[in-house]
CSV table of C-alpha atoms in Angstrom, one decimal:
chain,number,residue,atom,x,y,z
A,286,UNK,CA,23.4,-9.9,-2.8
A,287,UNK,CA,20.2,-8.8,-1.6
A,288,UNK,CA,20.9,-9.1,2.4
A,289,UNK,CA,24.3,-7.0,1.8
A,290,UNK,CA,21.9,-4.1,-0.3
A,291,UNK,CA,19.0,-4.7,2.6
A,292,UNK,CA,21.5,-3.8,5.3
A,293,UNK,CA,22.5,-1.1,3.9
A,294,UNK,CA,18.8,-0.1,3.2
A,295,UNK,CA,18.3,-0.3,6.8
A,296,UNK,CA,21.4,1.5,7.9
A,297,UNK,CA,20.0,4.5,5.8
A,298,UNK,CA,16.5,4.4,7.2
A,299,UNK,CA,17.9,4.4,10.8
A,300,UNK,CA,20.1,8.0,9.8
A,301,UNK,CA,16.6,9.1,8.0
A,302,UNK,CA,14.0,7.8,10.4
A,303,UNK,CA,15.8,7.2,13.9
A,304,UNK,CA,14.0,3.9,13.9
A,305,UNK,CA,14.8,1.6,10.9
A,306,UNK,CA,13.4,-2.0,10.3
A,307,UNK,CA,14.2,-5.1,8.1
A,308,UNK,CA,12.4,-8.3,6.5
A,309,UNK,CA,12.5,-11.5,4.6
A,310,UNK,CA,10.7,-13.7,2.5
A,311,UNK,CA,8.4,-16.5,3.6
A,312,UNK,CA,8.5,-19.6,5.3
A,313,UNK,CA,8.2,-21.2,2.0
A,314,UNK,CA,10.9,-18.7,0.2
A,315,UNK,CA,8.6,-16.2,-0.7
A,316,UNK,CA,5.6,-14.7,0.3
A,317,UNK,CA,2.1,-16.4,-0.6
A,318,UNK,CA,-0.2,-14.2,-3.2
A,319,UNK,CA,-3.1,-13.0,-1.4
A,320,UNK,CA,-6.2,-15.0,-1.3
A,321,UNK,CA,-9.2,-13.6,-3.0
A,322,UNK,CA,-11.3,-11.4,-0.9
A,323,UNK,CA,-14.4,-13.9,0.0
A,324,UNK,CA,-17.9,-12.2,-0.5
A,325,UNK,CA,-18.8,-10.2,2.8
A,326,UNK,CA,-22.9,-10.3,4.1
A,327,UNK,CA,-25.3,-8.4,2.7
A,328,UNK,CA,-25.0,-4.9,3.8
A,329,UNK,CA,-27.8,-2.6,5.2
A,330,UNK,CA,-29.1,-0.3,2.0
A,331,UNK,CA,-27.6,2.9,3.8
A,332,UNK,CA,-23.7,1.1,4.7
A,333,UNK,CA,-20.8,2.4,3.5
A,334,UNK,CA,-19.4,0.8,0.6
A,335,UNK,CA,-15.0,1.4,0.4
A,336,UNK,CA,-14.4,1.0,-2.8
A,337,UNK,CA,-17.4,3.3,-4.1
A,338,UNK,CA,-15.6,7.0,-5.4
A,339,UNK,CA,-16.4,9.5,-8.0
A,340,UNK,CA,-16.8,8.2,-11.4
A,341,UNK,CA,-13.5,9.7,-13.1
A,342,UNK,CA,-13.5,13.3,-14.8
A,343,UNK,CA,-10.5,15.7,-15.4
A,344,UNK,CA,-12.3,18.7,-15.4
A,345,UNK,CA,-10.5,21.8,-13.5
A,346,UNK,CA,-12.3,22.7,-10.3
A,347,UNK,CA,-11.2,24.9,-7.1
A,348,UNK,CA,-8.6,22.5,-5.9
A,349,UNK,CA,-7.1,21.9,-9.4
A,350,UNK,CA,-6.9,25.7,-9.9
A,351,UNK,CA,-5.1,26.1,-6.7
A,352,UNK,CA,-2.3,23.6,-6.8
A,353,UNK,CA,-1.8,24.9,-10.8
A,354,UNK,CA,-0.9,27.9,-9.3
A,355,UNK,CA,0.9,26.8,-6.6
A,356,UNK,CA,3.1,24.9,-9.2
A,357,UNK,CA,3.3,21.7,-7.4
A,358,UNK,CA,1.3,18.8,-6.1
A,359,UNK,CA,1.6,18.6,-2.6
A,360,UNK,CA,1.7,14.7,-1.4
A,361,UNK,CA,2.1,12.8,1.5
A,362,UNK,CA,4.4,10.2,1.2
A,363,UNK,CA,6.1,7.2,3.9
A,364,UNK,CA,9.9,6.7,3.5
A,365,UNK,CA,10.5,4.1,5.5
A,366,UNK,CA,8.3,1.5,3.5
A,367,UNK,CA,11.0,-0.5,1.4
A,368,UNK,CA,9.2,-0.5,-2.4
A,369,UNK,CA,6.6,1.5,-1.6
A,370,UNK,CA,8.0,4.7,0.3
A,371,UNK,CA,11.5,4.4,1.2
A,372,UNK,CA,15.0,6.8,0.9
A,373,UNK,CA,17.1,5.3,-1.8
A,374,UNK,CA,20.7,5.7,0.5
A,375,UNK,CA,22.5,6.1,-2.9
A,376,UNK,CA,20.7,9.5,-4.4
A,377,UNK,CA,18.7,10.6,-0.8
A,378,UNK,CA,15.6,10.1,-3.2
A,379,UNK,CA,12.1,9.3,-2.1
A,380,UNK,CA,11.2,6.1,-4.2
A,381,UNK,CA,8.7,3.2,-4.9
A,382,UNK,CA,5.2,2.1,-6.2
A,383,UNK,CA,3.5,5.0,-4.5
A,384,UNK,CA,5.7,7.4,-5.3
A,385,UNK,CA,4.8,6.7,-8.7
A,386,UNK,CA,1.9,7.1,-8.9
A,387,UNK,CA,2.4,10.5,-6.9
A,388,UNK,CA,4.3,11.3,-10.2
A,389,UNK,CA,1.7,10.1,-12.4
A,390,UNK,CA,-1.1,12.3,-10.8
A,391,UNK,CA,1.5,15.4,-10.9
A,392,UNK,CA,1.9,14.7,-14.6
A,393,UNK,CA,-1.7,14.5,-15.5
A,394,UNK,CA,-2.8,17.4,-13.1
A,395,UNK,CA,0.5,19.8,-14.0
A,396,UNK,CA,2.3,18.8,-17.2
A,397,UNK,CA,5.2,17.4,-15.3
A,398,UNK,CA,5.9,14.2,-13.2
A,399,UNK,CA,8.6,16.4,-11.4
A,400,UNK,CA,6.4,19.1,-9.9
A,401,UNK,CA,5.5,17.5,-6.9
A,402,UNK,CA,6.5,18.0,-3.4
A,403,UNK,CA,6.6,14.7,-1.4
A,404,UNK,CA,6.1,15.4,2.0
A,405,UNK,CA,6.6,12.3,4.8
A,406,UNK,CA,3.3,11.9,7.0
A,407,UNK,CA,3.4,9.6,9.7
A,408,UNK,CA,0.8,6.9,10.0
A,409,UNK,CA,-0.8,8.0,12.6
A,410,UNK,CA,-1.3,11.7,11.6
A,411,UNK,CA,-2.4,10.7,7.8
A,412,UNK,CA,-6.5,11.5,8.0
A,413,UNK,CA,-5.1,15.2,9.7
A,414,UNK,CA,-3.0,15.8,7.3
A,415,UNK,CA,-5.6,15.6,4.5
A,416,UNK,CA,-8.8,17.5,6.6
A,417,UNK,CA,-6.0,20.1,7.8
A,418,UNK,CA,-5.2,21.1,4.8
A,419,UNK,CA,-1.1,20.1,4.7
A,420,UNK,CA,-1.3,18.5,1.9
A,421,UNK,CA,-3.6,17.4,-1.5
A,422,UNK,CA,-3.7,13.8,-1.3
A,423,UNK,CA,-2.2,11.1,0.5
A,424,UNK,CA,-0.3,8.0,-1.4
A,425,UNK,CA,0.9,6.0,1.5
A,426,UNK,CA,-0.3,2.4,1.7
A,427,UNK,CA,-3.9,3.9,2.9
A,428,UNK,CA,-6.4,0.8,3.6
A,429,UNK,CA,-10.0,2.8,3.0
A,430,UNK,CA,-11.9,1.9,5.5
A,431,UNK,CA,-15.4,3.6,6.2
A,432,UNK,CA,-14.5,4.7,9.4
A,433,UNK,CA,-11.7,7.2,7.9
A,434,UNK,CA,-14.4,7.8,5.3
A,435,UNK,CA,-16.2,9.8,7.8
A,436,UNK,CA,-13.2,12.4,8.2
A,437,UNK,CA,-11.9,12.0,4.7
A,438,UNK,CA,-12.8,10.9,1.1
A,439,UNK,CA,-10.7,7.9,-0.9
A,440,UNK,CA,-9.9,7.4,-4.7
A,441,UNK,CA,-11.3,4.0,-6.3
A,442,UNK,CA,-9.0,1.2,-5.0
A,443,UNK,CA,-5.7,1.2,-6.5
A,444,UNK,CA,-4.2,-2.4,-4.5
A,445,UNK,CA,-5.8,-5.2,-3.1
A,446,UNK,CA,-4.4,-5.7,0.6
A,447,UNK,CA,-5.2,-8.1,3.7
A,448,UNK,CA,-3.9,-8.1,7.3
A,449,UNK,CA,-0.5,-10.5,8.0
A,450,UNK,CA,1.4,-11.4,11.0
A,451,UNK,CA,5.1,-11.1,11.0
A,452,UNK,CA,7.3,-12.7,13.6
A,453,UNK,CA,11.2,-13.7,14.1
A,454,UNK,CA,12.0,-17.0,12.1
A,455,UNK,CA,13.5,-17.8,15.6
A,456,UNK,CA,9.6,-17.8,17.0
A,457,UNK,CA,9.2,-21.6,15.0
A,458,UNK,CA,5.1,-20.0,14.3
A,459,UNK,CA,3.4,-21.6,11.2
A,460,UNK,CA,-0.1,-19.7,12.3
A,461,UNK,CA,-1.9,-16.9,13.2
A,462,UNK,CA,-2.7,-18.1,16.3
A,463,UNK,CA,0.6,-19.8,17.0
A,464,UNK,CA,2.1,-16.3,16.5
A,465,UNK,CA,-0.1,-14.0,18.7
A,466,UNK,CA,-2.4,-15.9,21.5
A,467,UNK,CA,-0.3,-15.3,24.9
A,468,UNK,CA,1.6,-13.0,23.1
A,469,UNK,CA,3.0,-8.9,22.6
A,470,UNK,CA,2.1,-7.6,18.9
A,471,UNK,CA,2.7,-4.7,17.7
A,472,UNK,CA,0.8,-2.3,14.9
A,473,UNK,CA,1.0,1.0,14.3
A,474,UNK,CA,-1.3,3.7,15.1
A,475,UNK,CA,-4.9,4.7,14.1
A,476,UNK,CA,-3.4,1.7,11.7
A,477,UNK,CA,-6.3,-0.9,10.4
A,478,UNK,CA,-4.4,-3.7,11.9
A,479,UNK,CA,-4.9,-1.4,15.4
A,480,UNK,CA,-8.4,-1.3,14.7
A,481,UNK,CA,-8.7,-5.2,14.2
A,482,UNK,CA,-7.1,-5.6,17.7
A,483,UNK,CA,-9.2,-3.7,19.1
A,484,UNK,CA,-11.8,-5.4,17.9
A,485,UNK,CA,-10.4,-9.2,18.0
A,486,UNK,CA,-7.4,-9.1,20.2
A,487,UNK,CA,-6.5,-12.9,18.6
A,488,UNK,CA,-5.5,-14.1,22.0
A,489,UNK,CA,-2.6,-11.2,22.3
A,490,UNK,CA,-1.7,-10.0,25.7
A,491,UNK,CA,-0.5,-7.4,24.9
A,492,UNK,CA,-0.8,-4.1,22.1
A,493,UNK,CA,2.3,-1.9,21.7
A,494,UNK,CA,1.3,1.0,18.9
A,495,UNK,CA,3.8,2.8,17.5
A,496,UNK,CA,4.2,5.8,14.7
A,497,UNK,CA,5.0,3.7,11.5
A,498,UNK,CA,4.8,0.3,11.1
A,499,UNK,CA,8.5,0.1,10.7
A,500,UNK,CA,9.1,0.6,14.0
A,501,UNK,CA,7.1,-2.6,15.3
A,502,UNK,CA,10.0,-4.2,13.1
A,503,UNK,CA,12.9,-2.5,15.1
A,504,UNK,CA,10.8,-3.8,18.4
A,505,UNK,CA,10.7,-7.5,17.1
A,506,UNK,CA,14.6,-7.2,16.5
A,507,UNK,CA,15.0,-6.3,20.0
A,508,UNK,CA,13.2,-9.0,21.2
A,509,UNK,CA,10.7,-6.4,22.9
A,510,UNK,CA,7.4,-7.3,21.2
A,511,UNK,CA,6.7,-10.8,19.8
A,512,UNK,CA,4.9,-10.2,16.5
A,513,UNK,CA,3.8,-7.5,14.2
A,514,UNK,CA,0.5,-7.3,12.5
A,515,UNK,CA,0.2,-5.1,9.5
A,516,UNK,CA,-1.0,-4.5,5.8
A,517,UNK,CA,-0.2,-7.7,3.6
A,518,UNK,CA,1.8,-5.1,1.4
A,519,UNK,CA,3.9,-3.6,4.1
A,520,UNK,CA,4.5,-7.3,5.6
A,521,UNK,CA,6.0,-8.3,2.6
A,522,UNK,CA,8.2,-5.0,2.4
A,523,UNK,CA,9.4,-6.2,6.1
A,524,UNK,CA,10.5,-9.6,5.5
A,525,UNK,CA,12.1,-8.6,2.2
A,526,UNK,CA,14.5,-6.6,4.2
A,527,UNK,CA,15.5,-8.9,7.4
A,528,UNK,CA,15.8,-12.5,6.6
A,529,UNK,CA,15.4,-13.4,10.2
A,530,UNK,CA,12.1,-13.0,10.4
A,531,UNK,CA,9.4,-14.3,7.6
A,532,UNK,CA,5.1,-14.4,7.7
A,533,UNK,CA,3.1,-17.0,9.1
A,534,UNK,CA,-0.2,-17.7,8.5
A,535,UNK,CA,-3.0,-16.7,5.9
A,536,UNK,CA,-4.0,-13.2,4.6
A,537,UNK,CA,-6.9,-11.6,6.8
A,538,UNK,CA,-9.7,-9.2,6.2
A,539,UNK,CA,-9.0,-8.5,2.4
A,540,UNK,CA,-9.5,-4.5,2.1
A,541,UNK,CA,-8.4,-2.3,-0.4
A,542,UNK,CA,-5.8,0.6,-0.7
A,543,UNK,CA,-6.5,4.4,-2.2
A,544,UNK,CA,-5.7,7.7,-2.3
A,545,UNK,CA,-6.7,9.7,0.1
A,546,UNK,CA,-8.2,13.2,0.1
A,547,UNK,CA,-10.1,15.8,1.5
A,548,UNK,CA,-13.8,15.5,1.2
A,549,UNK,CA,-14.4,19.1,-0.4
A,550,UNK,CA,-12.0,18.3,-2.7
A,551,UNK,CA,-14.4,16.5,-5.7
A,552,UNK,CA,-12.4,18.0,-8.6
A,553,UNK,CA,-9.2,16.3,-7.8
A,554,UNK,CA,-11.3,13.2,-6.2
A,555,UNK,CA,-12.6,13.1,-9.5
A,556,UNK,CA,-9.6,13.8,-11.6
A,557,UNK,CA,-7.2,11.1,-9.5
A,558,UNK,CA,-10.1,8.2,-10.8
A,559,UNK,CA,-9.3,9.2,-14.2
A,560,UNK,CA,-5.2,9.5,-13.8
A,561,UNK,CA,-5.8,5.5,-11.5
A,562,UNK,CA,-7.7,4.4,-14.9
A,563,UNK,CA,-5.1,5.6,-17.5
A,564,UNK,CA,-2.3,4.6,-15.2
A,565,UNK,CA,-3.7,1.2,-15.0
A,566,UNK,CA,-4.7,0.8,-19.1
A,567,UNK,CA,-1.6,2.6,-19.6
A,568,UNK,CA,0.8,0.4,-18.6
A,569,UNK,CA,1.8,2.6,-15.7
A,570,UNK,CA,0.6,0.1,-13.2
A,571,UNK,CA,2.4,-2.6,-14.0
A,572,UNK,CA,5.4,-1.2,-14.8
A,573,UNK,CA,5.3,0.2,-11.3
A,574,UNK,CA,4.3,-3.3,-10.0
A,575,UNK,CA,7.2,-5.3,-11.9
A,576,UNK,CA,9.6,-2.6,-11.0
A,577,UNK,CA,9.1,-2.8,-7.3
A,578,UNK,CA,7.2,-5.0,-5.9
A,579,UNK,CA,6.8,-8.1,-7.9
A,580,UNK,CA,10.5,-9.8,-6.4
A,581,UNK,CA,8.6,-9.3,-2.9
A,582,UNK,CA,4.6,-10.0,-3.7
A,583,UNK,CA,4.9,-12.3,-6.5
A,584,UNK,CA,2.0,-12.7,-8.9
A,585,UNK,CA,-0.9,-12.9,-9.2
A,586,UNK,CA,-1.4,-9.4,-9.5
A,587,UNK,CA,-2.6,-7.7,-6.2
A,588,UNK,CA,-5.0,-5.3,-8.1
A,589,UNK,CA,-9.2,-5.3,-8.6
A,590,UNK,CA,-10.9,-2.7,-10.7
């Protein structure tokens, strides 16, 4: 039942997209919770910490007081990430866990969970998107990092992620290693996972980046890279498409996911805290969680305070 609904998922992406993508479930028959993140080093006094935001306040500033008279909240949204982002083929509808909480915020800052425009943002043009002005805020499977920090400014974490490997059931990998030394991976651009090959190839020979992480998945299918590496979420979104391929290895580098925004912007940084708080003691969150994501990610729950 569900290989007959994820074909036709991925029949729909490739009309929407031009590239589509597929994935499975584990090895084991479904994908492995994600390990704990393991206590980094003691950081220098002055390093940037991810996870550190504005405490949360609803209190109307400039950027609340333009999108109110705008009349919608402008977000930029994947849909080609199955349960997170994706094109329902049935009603042509944008839908999934951060979609959402795109909702929630447009409820909370507007009055309405319908008065928001989703507008798609490739990977790679996500951090311009937010500095140029195209749109409020991001919710698209962002990793905060303190590199993009620098351009852009983040919500408190909303997911915990880590870095996976996917590769073709066919490839007979049971590691990390086994599935990338000597071989071609693929990531997608300004992507974390194309930062950590740049800074630890793992033995690759090889780094193909492409626009969305979906199309490393298309690439693998046609037997034109070996392996993808990508964010723990969007690995399990893969596999739970195409059954011929599944993940390999343990998580990676355990980071965290958050809205993204522009740094000028501290009303709405501020005022996205509070809606990630309610949303979370609410309910919201989990009833996002079990409604999308839980079949593919299993428990425990991915999420950190």
């Amino acid at each position: 039942m569900r290989t007959a609904r994820s074909r036709i998922l991925v029949a729909a992406t490739v009309l929407a997209a031009g590239l589509l993508g597929t994935g499975s479930a584990d090895g084991a028959g479904g994908p492995a919770p994600l390990a704990a993140p393991q206590a980094a080093p003691q950081a220098p006094a002055d390093a940037c910490d991810p996870t550190d935001s504005l405490p949360p306040r609803q209190s109307a500033g400039a950027r609340i007081a333009k999108i109110r008279e705008r009349g919608t909240l402008v977000v930029g949204v994947d849909q080609n990430s199955y349960h997170w982002g994706f094109r329902n083929p049935q009603t042509g509808r944008i839908e999934g866990f951060d979609i959402d909480l795109a909702h929630a915020i447009a409820k909370s800052v507007l009055g309405d969970p319908d008065k928001v425009t989703l507008k798609t943002v490739p990977t790679a043009r996500r951090v311009d998107a937010v500095k140029n002005g195209e749109v409020d805020l991001i919710t698209r499977t962002m990793t905060i990092t303190c590199e993009r920090k620098k351009d852009i400014a983040f919500s408190v974490p909303y997911f915990r992620v880590a870095q996976r490997v996917v590769v073709p059931k066919a490839a007979h990998a049971r590691t990390v290693d086994e599935a990338l030394k000597g071989k071609r991976a693929c990531v997608a651009q300004t992507s974390s996972s194309e930062a950590e090959l740049k800074r630890n190839p793992h033995g690759t020979v090889s780094v193909v980046a492409l626009e969305n992480q979906l199309d490393c998945l298309v690439r693998m299918q046609l037997g034109e890279v070996d392996a993808t590496l990508t964010d723990s979420e969007l690995a399990a979104a893969q596999v739970a498409q195409d059954p011929m391929v599944e993940l390999v290895g343990e998580p990676f580098l355990p980071a965290f996911m958050g809205v993204a925004m522009n740094q000028n912007d501290t009303d709405l940084i501020a005022w996205v805290n509070q809606v990630l708080a309610d949303w979370r003691s609410g309910g919201g969150w989990r009833a996002s969680y079990d409604t999308w994501l839980r079949d593919t990610m299993g428990a425990p729950d991915p999420y950190l305070p």
